[in-house]
XYZ file of C-alpha atoms in Angstrom:
735
model
C 3.664 -15.800 15.496
C 5.565 -16.482 12.212
C 5.424 -19.982 10.870
C 8.279 -19.188 8.438
C 8.870 -19.095 4.698
C 10.741 -21.376 2.410
C 13.607 -19.535 0.862
C 13.688 -19.323 -2.933
C 16.733 -20.647 -4.494
C 18.135 -19.615 -7.854
C 18.111 -22.241 -10.702
C 20.351 -22.716 -13.517
C 18.431 -21.912 -16.640
C 16.551 -24.629 -18.241
C 18.111 -24.242 -21.564
C 21.625 -24.768 -20.166
C 20.842 -27.677 -17.798
C 21.684 -31.341 -18.441
C 20.013 -33.779 -16.296
C 19.912 -37.702 -16.176
C 16.068 -37.324 -16.620
C 16.520 -35.985 -20.117
C 19.181 -38.454 -21.223
C 16.830 -41.522 -21.871
C 14.552 -39.417 -24.016
C 17.323 -38.166 -26.100
C 18.810 -41.702 -26.317
C 15.308 -42.906 -27.206
C 15.032 -40.282 -30.025
C 18.507 -41.101 -31.370
C 17.711 -44.828 -31.343
C 14.488 -44.290 -33.298
C 16.263 -42.071 -35.822
C 19.010 -44.692 -36.284
C 16.491 -47.488 -36.231
C 18.129 -49.548 -33.440
C 15.138 -51.037 -31.634
C 17.230 -52.743 -28.898
C 18.896 -49.541 -28.058
C 15.313 -47.820 -28.098
C 14.102 -50.510 -25.767
C 16.983 -50.092 -23.269
C 16.630 -46.287 -23.307
C 12.809 -46.486 -22.699
C 13.193 -49.129 -20.114
C 15.738 -47.261 -17.891
C 13.740 -44.205 -18.155
C 10.681 -46.111 -16.951
C 12.565 -47.953 -14.150
C 13.773 -44.604 -12.827
C 10.130 -43.408 -12.560
C 8.536 -46.501 -11.011
C 11.490 -47.686 -8.897
C 12.778 -45.037 -6.489
C 10.272 -42.456 -7.460
C 7.421 -44.864 -6.961
C 5.243 -43.563 -9.701
C 1.846 -45.335 -9.895
C -0.873 -44.846 -12.456
C 0.945 -41.996 -14.020
C 3.421 -44.538 -15.291
C 1.239 -47.433 -16.071
C 0.343 -46.269 -19.685
C 4.109 -45.946 -20.533
C 4.638 -49.444 -19.058
C 2.008 -50.963 -20.997
C 3.241 -49.320 -24.177
C 6.696 -50.816 -23.468
C 5.337 -54.219 -22.989
C 3.666 -53.922 -26.414
C 6.809 -52.727 -27.880
C 8.580 -55.877 -26.763
C 6.169 -57.899 -28.939
C 7.732 -56.688 -32.146
C 9.620 -59.172 -34.132
C 12.757 -57.045 -34.022
C 12.755 -56.610 -30.169
C 11.378 -59.760 -28.723
C 14.703 -61.541 -28.768
C 16.426 -58.811 -26.669
C 17.550 -60.559 -23.541
C 16.163 -57.757 -21.248
C 12.583 -57.965 -22.532
C 11.239 -59.555 -19.357
C 12.203 -56.231 -17.659
C 9.337 -54.619 -19.352
C 6.681 -56.898 -17.674
C 8.524 -56.408 -14.357
C 8.332 -52.533 -14.802
C 4.552 -52.794 -15.480
C 4.134 -54.893 -12.458
C 6.053 -52.347 -10.307
C 3.857 -49.443 -11.686
C 0.688 -51.482 -10.840
C 1.981 -52.322 -7.351
C 2.758 -48.526 -6.764
C -0.776 -47.784 -7.882
C -2.570 -50.404 -5.891
C -0.810 -53.624 -4.989
C -3.703 -55.711 -3.804
C -5.880 -54.290 -6.658
C -3.525 -55.414 -9.413
C -2.199 -58.632 -7.720
C -4.079 -60.974 -10.045
C -2.871 -59.145 -13.279
C 0.787 -59.094 -11.801
C 0.744 -62.824 -11.098
C -0.604 -63.649 -14.416
C 1.886 -61.570 -16.296
C 4.952 -62.631 -14.366
C 4.090 -66.239 -14.331
C 3.795 -66.180 -18.169
C 7.535 -65.075 -18.479
C 9.783 -68.043 -19.521
C 12.875 -67.127 -17.451
C 15.196 -69.743 -16.157
C 17.520 -69.591 -13.008
C 20.473 -68.671 -15.379
C 18.607 -65.757 -16.763
C 19.635 -62.301 -15.277
C 15.892 -61.553 -14.966
C 15.132 -64.459 -12.845
C 15.702 -63.001 -9.415
C 13.780 -59.748 -10.346
C 10.885 -61.792 -11.738
C 10.759 -63.899 -8.640
C 11.066 -60.771 -6.307
C 8.023 -59.168 -7.780
C 6.056 -62.461 -7.992
C 6.621 -62.876 -4.148
C 5.472 -59.301 -3.707
C 2.271 -59.929 -5.837
C 1.461 -63.012 -3.727
C 1.707 -61.095 -0.627
C -0.622 -58.434 -1.932
C -2.983 -61.142 -3.064
C -2.901 -62.367 0.610
C -1.354 -65.558 -0.319
C 1.628 -65.091 2.130
C 2.395 -68.872 2.655
C 2.799 -69.299 -1.089
C 4.933 -66.199 -1.243
C 7.293 -67.574 1.417
C 7.478 -70.923 -0.408
C 8.154 -69.194 -3.867
C 10.939 -67.036 -2.419
C 12.575 -70.213 -0.898
C 12.195 -72.138 -4.249
C 13.615 -69.250 -6.210
C 16.758 -68.885 -4.011
C 17.351 -72.603 -4.200
C 16.912 -72.481 -7.878
C 19.445 -69.798 -8.146
C 21.838 -71.676 -5.994
C 21.449 -74.711 -8.181
C 22.388 -72.620 -11.269
C 25.447 -71.414 -9.497
C 23.986 -67.997 -8.815
C 23.196 -66.038 -5.777
C 19.967 -64.369 -5.024
C 19.737 -60.633 -5.166
C 19.452 -58.677 -1.976
C 16.020 -57.377 -3.192
C 14.713 -61.076 -3.503
C 15.933 -61.760 0.141
C 14.029 -58.510 1.196
C 10.860 -59.796 -0.509
C 11.134 -63.000 1.274
C 11.555 -61.065 4.639
C 8.444 -59.009 3.872
C 6.514 -62.123 3.221
C 7.414 -63.567 6.519
C 6.543 -60.357 8.246
C 3.096 -60.331 6.636
C 2.666 -63.874 7.758
C 3.339 -62.966 11.436
C 6.654 -64.769 11.519
C 8.670 -61.739 12.550
C 11.708 -63.596 14.072
C 12.049 -65.483 10.681
C 11.768 -62.288 8.783
C 14.694 -60.810 10.754
C 16.659 -64.076 10.056
C 15.826 -63.867 6.334
C 16.987 -60.270 6.371
C 20.308 -61.106 8.017
C 20.864 -63.828 5.537
C 20.305 -61.527 2.674
C 22.599 -58.781 3.873
C 25.540 -60.213 1.991
C 23.553 -60.633 -1.205
C 24.533 -58.395 -4.182
C 21.842 -55.792 -4.641
C 20.307 -54.868 -8.109
C 20.427 -51.216 -6.850
C 23.539 -50.828 -4.653
C 23.024 -47.126 -4.155
C 19.586 -47.735 -2.707
C 20.347 -50.861 -0.623
C 21.668 -49.170 2.639
C 18.535 -47.040 3.204
C 16.066 -49.694 1.928
C 17.685 -52.229 4.098
C 17.737 -49.866 7.076
C 13.968 -49.063 6.874
C 12.945 -52.757 6.512
C 15.151 -53.850 9.426
C 13.801 -50.900 11.623
C 10.220 -52.094 10.908
C 11.001 -55.710 11.597
C 12.746 -54.710 14.806
C 10.038 -52.402 15.916
C 7.401 -55.202 15.367
C 9.624 -57.314 17.745
C 9.500 -54.502 20.277
C 13.303 -54.208 19.986
C 13.078 -50.488 20.231
C 16.716 -49.311 20.567
C 17.957 -51.611 17.859
C 15.064 -50.429 15.618
C 15.787 -46.736 16.217
C 19.605 -47.357 15.460
C 18.736 -49.058 12.164
C 16.116 -46.441 10.958
C 17.523 -43.951 8.468
C 17.043 -40.333 9.188
C 14.262 -38.352 7.582
C 16.873 -36.370 5.531
C 18.013 -39.681 4.043
C 14.644 -41.170 3.227
C 13.030 -37.853 2.059
C 14.297 -38.116 -1.458
C 13.276 -41.877 -1.945
C 9.370 -42.154 -2.087
C 9.666 -46.021 -2.505
C 10.457 -46.437 1.130
C 8.033 -43.853 2.640
C 5.236 -46.271 3.550
C 7.545 -48.750 5.360
C 9.376 -45.933 7.134
C 6.134 -44.366 8.293
C 4.844 -47.737 9.694
C 8.175 -48.180 11.547
C 7.716 -44.682 12.923
C 4.317 -45.285 14.030
C 5.536 -48.364 15.973
C 8.307 -46.300 17.644
C 6.327 -43.097 18.251
C 5.253 -44.075 21.668
C 8.805 -44.511 22.925
C 11.076 -41.991 24.295
C 13.567 -42.335 21.275
C 11.153 -41.028 18.635
C 9.347 -37.673 19.014
C 6.023 -37.378 17.505
C 5.861 -33.680 16.339
C 3.743 -31.484 14.023
C 6.814 -31.327 11.714
C 6.521 -35.192 11.242
C 2.803 -34.651 10.453
C 3.648 -31.853 7.785
C 6.121 -34.212 6.195
C 3.713 -37.063 5.975
C 1.035 -34.777 4.492
C 3.557 -33.712 1.905
C 4.205 -37.427 1.099
C 0.459 -38.045 0.797
C 0.177 -35.257 -1.725
C 3.017 -36.660 -3.696
C 1.428 -40.002 -4.120
C -1.751 -38.153 -5.115
C -0.059 -36.712 -7.986
C 1.912 -39.819 -8.836
C -1.251 -42.069 -8.752
C -0.039 -43.949 -5.723
C -3.520 -44.637 -4.349
C -2.643 -47.550 -1.924
C 0.343 -45.526 -0.535
C -1.765 -42.490 -0.044
C -4.341 -44.314 1.962
C -1.659 -46.146 4.193
C 0.141 -42.976 4.774
C -3.058 -41.128 5.624
C -3.951 -43.806 8.126
C -0.544 -43.811 9.778
C -0.448 -40.014 9.916
C -3.964 -40.031 11.328
C -3.071 -42.178 14.325
C 0.194 -40.195 14.920
C -2.085 -37.103 14.888
C -4.359 -38.613 17.509
C -1.349 -39.589 19.696
C -0.181 -35.955 19.733
C -3.824 -34.670 20.270
C -4.000 -33.190 16.758
C -7.539 -34.383 16.512
C -8.702 -32.011 13.752
C -5.965 -33.370 11.525
C -6.802 -37.005 12.376
C -10.313 -36.258 11.202
C -9.346 -34.736 7.967
C -6.892 -37.578 7.227
C -9.730 -40.003 7.834
C -11.630 -38.067 5.207
C -8.743 -38.085 2.942
C -8.352 -41.766 3.315
C -12.018 -42.591 2.756
C -11.909 -40.388 -0.467
C -8.693 -42.025 -1.645
C -9.973 -45.424 -0.939
C -12.494 -44.871 -3.810
C -9.642 -45.264 -6.295
C -8.634 -48.665 -4.916
C -9.669 -51.633 -7.098
C -9.585 -53.883 -3.860
C -10.246 -51.835 -0.685
C -10.062 -54.765 1.560
C -10.420 -53.807 5.181
C -9.626 -50.006 4.556
C -13.150 -49.057 5.691
C -12.703 -50.780 9.020
C -9.414 -49.118 9.543
C -10.776 -45.684 8.637
C -13.654 -46.205 11.199
C -10.920 -47.274 13.834
C -9.149 -44.040 13.242
C -12.272 -41.877 13.551
C -13.218 -43.793 16.765
C -9.742 -43.066 18.134
C -10.041 -39.261 17.361
C -13.533 -39.132 18.913
C -12.283 -41.010 22.080
C -9.275 -38.655 22.613
C -9.441 -35.325 24.337
C -8.249 -32.116 22.703
C -5.848 -29.870 24.475
C -7.328 -26.707 26.116
C -6.767 -23.427 24.410
C -4.291 -21.009 26.063
C -6.940 -18.196 26.453
C -10.367 -17.293 25.893
C -11.767 -16.812 22.468
C -11.464 -12.973 22.817
C -7.757 -13.385 23.673
C -6.683 -16.035 21.178
C -5.617 -13.876 18.249
C -3.414 -11.763 20.532
C -1.902 -14.855 22.219
C -1.186 -16.203 18.741
C 0.540 -13.098 17.631
C 2.712 -13.116 20.744
C 3.662 -16.708 20.427
C 7.187 -17.782 19.852
C 7.291 -18.471 16.088
C 10.061 -21.064 16.561
C 8.643 -23.017 19.468
C 4.923 -22.590 18.913
C 2.973 -25.589 17.659
C 0.913 -24.647 14.554
C -1.003 -27.818 14.607
C -2.442 -26.964 18.048
C -3.241 -23.501 17.000
C -5.380 -24.805 14.001
C -7.501 -26.530 16.557
C -7.730 -23.576 19.029
C -8.593 -20.999 16.297
C -11.051 -23.227 14.457
C -14.185 -22.054 16.572
C -13.378 -18.562 15.496
C -12.446 -19.198 11.930
C -15.048 -18.133 9.410
C -16.508 -15.614 11.905
C -13.796 -13.499 12.984
C -11.585 -12.003 10.146
C -8.326 -11.772 12.111
C -8.674 -15.332 13.375
C -9.681 -16.592 9.903
C -6.475 -15.281 8.430
C -4.285 -16.904 10.995
C -6.249 -20.180 10.892
C -6.408 -20.656 7.233
C -2.818 -19.690 6.520
C -1.708 -22.074 9.260
C -3.704 -24.794 7.610
C -2.200 -24.163 4.338
C 1.231 -24.206 5.896
C 0.525 -27.555 7.512
C -0.588 -29.062 4.092
C -4.333 -28.451 4.234
C -4.941 -25.596 1.828
C -8.276 -26.926 0.552
C -9.823 -26.727 4.077
C -8.502 -23.236 4.472
C -9.964 -22.312 1.097
C -13.338 -23.793 1.940
C -13.553 -21.580 5.093
C -12.627 -18.354 3.164
C -14.984 -19.406 0.390
C -17.923 -19.519 2.746
C -17.128 -16.275 4.467
C -16.218 -14.342 1.310
C -17.706 -15.867 -1.712
C -20.783 -17.436 -0.639
C -21.706 -14.376 1.483
C -21.635 -12.340 -1.694
C -19.194 -9.820 -0.303
C -16.029 -10.910 -2.360
C -16.150 -7.717 -4.351
C -15.539 -5.570 -1.266
C -13.265 -7.796 0.525
C -9.862 -6.705 1.802
C -7.127 -7.292 -0.783
C -5.129 -9.159 1.772
C -7.923 -11.578 2.301
C -8.321 -12.038 -1.488
C -4.699 -12.728 -1.704
C -4.942 -15.365 1.085
C -7.863 -16.965 -0.678
C -5.979 -17.004 -3.931
C -2.987 -18.643 -2.466
C -4.928 -21.373 -0.759
C -6.871 -22.125 -3.860
C -3.700 -22.349 -5.907
C -2.031 -24.658 -3.365
C -5.188 -26.702 -3.270
C -5.024 -26.799 -7.218
C -8.622 -25.566 -7.355
C -8.013 -23.396 -10.487
C -11.681 -23.246 -11.598
C -12.764 -21.863 -8.246
C -10.075 -19.268 -8.355
C -11.117 -18.176 -11.924
C -14.722 -17.875 -10.662
C -13.543 -15.556 -7.834
C -11.340 -13.574 -10.198
C -14.337 -12.615 -12.432
C -16.057 -10.982 -9.346
C -13.028 -8.893 -8.459
C -11.944 -5.240 -9.248
C -9.590 -5.076 -12.139
C -6.239 -4.855 -10.372
C -7.159 -7.665 -7.928
C -8.604 -9.736 -10.678
C -5.419 -9.556 -12.884
C -3.302 -10.158 -9.833
C -5.243 -13.323 -8.796
C -4.962 -14.678 -12.386
C -1.381 -13.813 -12.566
C -0.593 -15.664 -9.254
C -2.334 -18.713 -10.722
C -0.627 -18.621 -14.060
C 2.714 -18.096 -12.414
C 2.069 -21.036 -10.117
C 1.200 -23.243 -13.223
C 4.176 -21.792 -15.079
C 1.997 -20.445 -17.917
C 4.411 -17.438 -18.428
C 2.843 -15.769 -21.352
C -0.509 -15.543 -19.556
C 1.226 -14.669 -16.387
C 3.041 -11.747 -18.086
C -0.306 -10.430 -19.542
C -1.976 -10.397 -16.335
C 0.909 -8.813 -14.594
C 1.016 -6.031 -17.139
C -2.863 -5.563 -16.913
C -2.482 -5.515 -13.076
C 0.161 -2.933 -13.259
C -1.716 -0.829 -15.634
C -4.846 -1.092 -13.341
C -2.741 0.153 -10.180
C -1.572 -3.172 -8.854
C 1.623 -1.535 -7.508
C 4.789 -3.298 -6.678
C 3.239 -6.754 -6.510
C 1.895 -6.367 -10.056
C 5.416 -5.178 -11.250
C 7.073 -8.180 -9.355
C 4.654 -10.620 -11.133
C 5.029 -9.045 -14.534
C 8.916 -8.870 -14.426
C 9.139 -12.487 -13.082
C 7.059 -13.656 -15.946
C 8.871 -11.850 -18.747
C 12.250 -13.104 -17.135
C 10.970 -16.715 -17.533
C 10.110 -15.829 -21.129
C 13.728 -14.938 -21.699
C 13.475 -11.150 -21.767
C 15.705 -10.102 -18.848
C 16.149 -6.564 -20.163
C 12.338 -5.898 -20.101
C 12.124 -7.580 -16.680
C 14.776 -5.364 -15.185
C 13.221 -2.345 -16.812
C 9.822 -2.919 -15.192
C 11.437 -2.789 -11.772
C 13.783 0.010 -12.684
C 10.771 2.168 -13.381
C 9.861 1.775 -9.735
C 13.320 2.195 -8.299
C 12.246 5.530 -6.492
C 9.052 4.102 -5.292
C 8.527 3.730 -1.519
C 7.082 0.291 -2.226
C 10.227 -1.191 -3.644
C 12.164 -3.427 -1.473
C 15.925 -4.615 -1.427
C 14.845 -8.082 -2.805
C 13.194 -6.222 -5.700
C 16.425 -4.251 -6.396
C 18.544 -7.444 -6.430
C 16.130 -9.156 -8.722
C 16.424 -6.170 -10.951
C 20.277 -6.373 -10.745
C 20.233 -10.048 -11.640
C 18.080 -9.523 -14.708
C 20.034 -6.436 -15.744
C 23.340 -8.470 -15.454
C 21.924 -11.190 -17.511
C 20.951 -8.668 -20.099
C 24.372 -6.777 -19.672
C 22.547 -3.643 -18.979
C 25.371 -2.240 -16.854
C 23.744 1.101 -16.340
C 20.852 -0.444 -14.591
C 23.097 -2.810 -12.660
C 24.973 0.360 -11.291
C 21.710 2.027 -10.433
C 20.758 -1.064 -8.499
C 24.106 -1.247 -6.735
C 23.885 2.391 -5.656
C 20.314 1.718 -4.312
C 21.449 -1.201 -2.254
C 24.710 0.672 -1.069
C 27.300 -1.547 -2.869
C 30.140 0.589 -3.937
C 31.767 0.001 -7.306
C 35.097 1.158 -8.798
C 34.007 1.625 -12.444
C 31.463 4.075 -13.660
C 30.681 2.792 -17.087
C 30.926 -0.439 -19.211
C 31.007 -3.990 -18.110
C 31.657 -4.504 -14.236
C 34.716 -6.592 -13.924
C 36.121 -6.251 -10.276
C 37.654 -8.620 -7.691
C 35.220 -8.790 -4.895
C 36.446 -11.938 -3.142
C 35.931 -15.635 -3.334
C 32.487 -17.168 -3.521
C 31.173 -20.686 -4.028
C 28.961 -21.060 -7.132
C 26.479 -23.881 -6.857
C 25.979 -25.531 -10.326
C 24.234 -28.580 -11.783
C 26.129 -31.787 -12.492
C 25.111 -34.119 -15.297
C 24.116 -36.829 -12.745
C 21.368 -34.583 -11.245
C 23.547 -33.662 -8.264
C 25.165 -30.205 -7.731
C 28.680 -29.054 -7.808
C 30.233 -26.200 -5.655
C 32.908 -24.412 -7.784
C 35.178 -21.846 -6.238
C 34.931 -18.572 -7.964
C 35.865 -15.030 -7.977
C 33.088 -12.619 -7.557
C 33.369 -9.852 -10.269
C 30.176 -7.874 -9.870
C 27.079 -7.657 -7.800
C 25.541 -10.753 -9.413
C 28.631 -12.122 -11.506
C 31.477 -14.548 -10.795
C 34.313 -16.142 -12.828
C 34.661 -19.823 -12.101
C 38.259 -20.456 -10.849
C 38.413 -24.349 -10.935
C 38.744 -26.564 -13.919
C 35.939 -28.922 -14.563
C 36.010 -32.435 -16.234
C 34.821 -32.630 -19.784
C 31.001 -33.242 -20.068
C 30.295 -30.387 -17.752
C 28.473 -27.405 -19.308
C 30.815 -24.856 -17.660
C 34.491 -24.573 -16.782
C 37.114 -22.433 -15.326
C 37.135 -18.867 -16.856
C 33.292 -18.892 -17.444
C 31.429 -15.894 -16.305
C 28.156 -16.775 -14.592
C 25.216 -14.955 -13.342
C 24.283 -15.899 -9.750
C 21.356 -15.310 -7.340
C 22.811 -12.985 -4.624
C 20.772 -14.722 -1.852
C 23.070 -16.709 0.564
C 22.435 -20.441 0.699
C 23.990 -20.822 4.015
C 23.876 -18.580 6.965
C 27.151 -16.605 7.899
C 28.852 -18.407 10.853
C 28.548 -16.764 14.169
C 32.067 -17.142 15.462
C 34.948 -14.823 14.087
C 37.048 -17.866 13.416
C 34.548 -19.554 11.184
C 33.674 -16.303 9.507
C 37.276 -15.793 8.539
C 37.289 -19.024 6.515
C 33.695 -18.761 5.235
C 33.306 -18.546 1.525
C 29.684 -17.706 0.756
C 27.683 -19.999 -1.455
C 25.323 -18.675 -4.242
C 23.049 -20.461 -6.838
C 23.981 -19.947 -10.468
C 21.276 -18.531 -12.639
C 22.730 -18.553 -16.179
C 25.922 -18.441 -18.191
C 26.778 -14.948 -19.064
C 30.010 -15.459 -21.058
C 31.853 -18.772 -21.499
C 35.658 -18.496 -21.097
C 36.441 -21.115 -23.845
C 38.726 -23.065 -21.401
C 39.512 -26.831 -22.156
C 40.361 -29.223 -19.270
C 42.891 -32.015 -19.453
C 43.312 -34.725 -16.870
C 46.494 -35.860 -15.155
C 47.289 -38.833 -12.987
C 50.108 -40.557 -11.327
C 52.347 -40.834 -8.342
C 52.530 -37.757 -6.128
C 55.870 -35.797 -6.393
C 57.954 -34.325 -3.629
C 56.549 -31.229 -1.886
C 59.239 -29.234 -3.519
C 58.495 -30.516 -6.934
C 54.777 -30.075 -6.344
C 55.192 -26.456 -5.374
C 57.335 -25.642 -8.316
C 54.635 -27.308 -10.552
C 51.896 -25.193 -8.953
C 54.067 -22.014 -9.420
C 54.396 -22.803 -13.108
C 50.753 -23.167 -13.697
C 49.909 -20.053 -11.654
C 52.493 -17.992 -13.587
C 50.659 -18.720 -16.770
C 47.150 -18.255 -15.234
C 46.071 -21.820 -16.055
C 43.651 -23.146 -13.393
C 44.634 -26.440 -11.864
C 42.698 -28.501 -9.245
C 43.567 -31.719 -7.540
C 40.510 -33.917 -7.114
C 42.236 -36.806 -5.436
C 42.343 -36.964 -1.516
C 44.927 -38.251 0.807
C 43.721 -41.886 0.623
C 44.384 -41.982 -3.205
C 47.247 -44.378 -3.947
C 48.853 -45.851 -7.161
C 51.055 -49.062 -7.546
C 54.852 -48.958 -7.671
C 55.730 -50.485 -10.965
C 58.508 -52.826 -9.555
C 57.773 -53.507 -5.886
C 53.909 -53.328 -6.136
C 53.885 -51.277 -3.080
C 51.243 -48.413 -2.791
C 52.467 -44.914 -3.525
C 50.690 -41.622 -2.774
C 48.906 -40.669 -5.833
C 47.508 -37.372 -7.310
C 45.051 -36.912 -10.108
C 43.158 -33.750 -11.111
C 42.390 -31.418 -14.137
C 44.317 -28.434 -15.795
C 42.272 -25.911 -17.783
C 43.901 -23.865 -20.517
C 42.301 -20.747 -22.252
C 41.286 -20.962 -25.919
C 44.540 -19.262 -27.178
C 46.802 -22.190 -25.700
C 46.990 -25.201 -27.901
C 47.129 -28.776 -26.494
C 50.656 -29.089 -28.038
C 51.817 -26.111 -25.909
C 50.306 -27.690 -22.637
C 51.865 -31.062 -23.527
C 55.318 -29.605 -24.000
C 55.018 -27.574 -20.754
C 53.903 -30.646 -18.763
C 56.644 -32.773 -20.301
C 59.319 -30.018 -19.178
C 57.813 -29.414 -15.829
C 57.692 -33.194 -14.720
C 60.871 -34.501 -16.511
C 62.903 -34.544 -13.226
C 60.208 -36.187 -10.951
C 61.069 -39.562 -9.371
C 57.775 -41.152 -10.796
C 56.260 -39.791 -14.107
C 52.852 -38.225 -14.493
C 50.362 -39.408 -17.189
C 48.148 -37.240 -19.348
C 46.967 -39.846 -21.705
C 43.913 -37.973 -23.201
C 46.192 -35.030 -23.941
C 48.896 -37.196 -25.391
C 46.221 -38.794 -27.750
C 44.935 -35.392 -28.808
C 48.445 -34.119 -29.846
C 49.628 -37.640 -30.895
C 52.877 -37.436 -28.934
C 54.428 -40.244 -26.911
C 50.888 -42.042 -26.560
C 52.546 -45.447 -25.940
C 54.662 -43.898 -23.054
C 51.480 -42.539 -21.318
C 49.652 -45.886 -21.905
C 52.714 -47.692 -20.450
C 52.699 -45.274 -17.208
C 48.902 -45.811 -16.934
C 49.242 -49.640 -16.988
C 52.539 -49.855 -14.814
C 51.066 -47.438 -12.093
C 47.605 -49.015 -12.137
C 46.118 -45.569 -12.910
């Protein structure tokens, strides 16, 4: 039975990537250099809010939050209107770590803030004060405080935020006033949110929880956001999980091992982020869900995990009683019988359908054999790791191989399994202990795997080279080449694999990896050797490979942290030239030649009709050669079809890429009647040998006979030609 592998996606090189995560740090540094304390405060604040808000970081963010609060006490900062936000951010980080444990500190700090209802900070301070009161067990006070705050805002001519309304609903829910909680949530729906992007999924989760508590199952299921929506938002994971637990016994929600695996991943996330309370809550919820589907071994491990994590809580409350309740439920339940005798289990496991078999059940069935029978141990421990319990699998292997004193003579496959489990469990010291007792090749491979997982590339490269020298074979070469690639030496990485090109061990994925690295190093001879090995025909026999191999979609990062798909022309085994103009601010544009990972990110459609229109997507790896194109924006009323076709032909004749980014719903305003007109906007990219003056003149000539004029204001300003006319068009047509 194959549990399945997670595919490795290519990644845009770190030195060419721009992300929103790095922007605040850059802004902060610039503010420090320019001695602008208010700007520095805002940069630090927004960076912190991003961490403690949607990402729900706990103790890992508290020190930074405390430092920001101290920063606000400076004389040149304390008058900044947003200063209360630092105290709120600290309260949020503390709540993420252990809400009840930090309740007193949060209440004291928030109550000390002198904010009036006309302050922009008032609603946020009130929201988190209500949350702190709930965590302190003072739910009646929390309800009253929320009502008073909403009234105070109304008296000041302002409306409460959606988040304050949601805090009120949570207080009512905690008080057992569930109908009132739903009423409060309904009343808050129209309030303006502080975080408009997050409101929909946050409101859906809270509404689903309230409705599930009222046993209004279908309405709750309808309100509950899907896992693929909430999976990127740690802030709602605990509430979502409680809602799922309430619904799991119904026909509408299926309680599966996949759900258990996701919840364990969330538990591990909060372990890394210092979200101790969330970790305990999720472990208890996941444990009861495991009992319900008869995954009793998992329920017991989750009870152990909750007990261990509760030691980090400042105020455990009734956690011990709840853990005891989970253990009792697991002891009371009956495990499912195995599908065969102990002697038959390994064979039945191997024959099972890898897509439909339940790995959670197999862990329970194989457990009696694990640690005694090598084949059963391999399957049991690797399945444990797959489900999120590598530490348990490592313990079993440790007892069998290390404590027995036979690790030196162990099968390399078992050493590899043990190494992988220890790495996943982040038990680095144990792995280093094991490595000391292994033969040279295995020792260097084990350490190389560890350093690769921890992104310690220089050490990984050294261990990979040592493993290769000691006879580690293709695995050593893979490890070594990958490490030197990360160190920026693509030529060396490709050469390591090229030396093994005729080896029987080498696989097609190794050849592709060599091709990618050789392409990035512009070692075209090695690229051609790889293409021949793979069976990809090339027309040229020397020099750079520049052929037309069809259209592809290249997936690239956008500055906001998302991804963009750019239609491109494949020019080689691992190169593509971007065909679509991109807005300014992107780190790539039409004409750029990029290296991509030749691993499809989507499966090829099965039907011939879909295959005909399928453009394969690949992840960009790095920029090989920029094209030097510059993009210019155009906007206005759409011309006739004939005029637009002629316009496209003019651009195509010159080879200037153009792309319309507006859709059919985009309209502009008629300057005299005020009626909506179909609109069009997009970008034109011109190569470096075309001046802005030349593009301006061509656009002027190509559009002069149109019924409605087109505007290219930025270009007009750049060449200082008819700027006022383009400003007038922009204003008159509402562009």
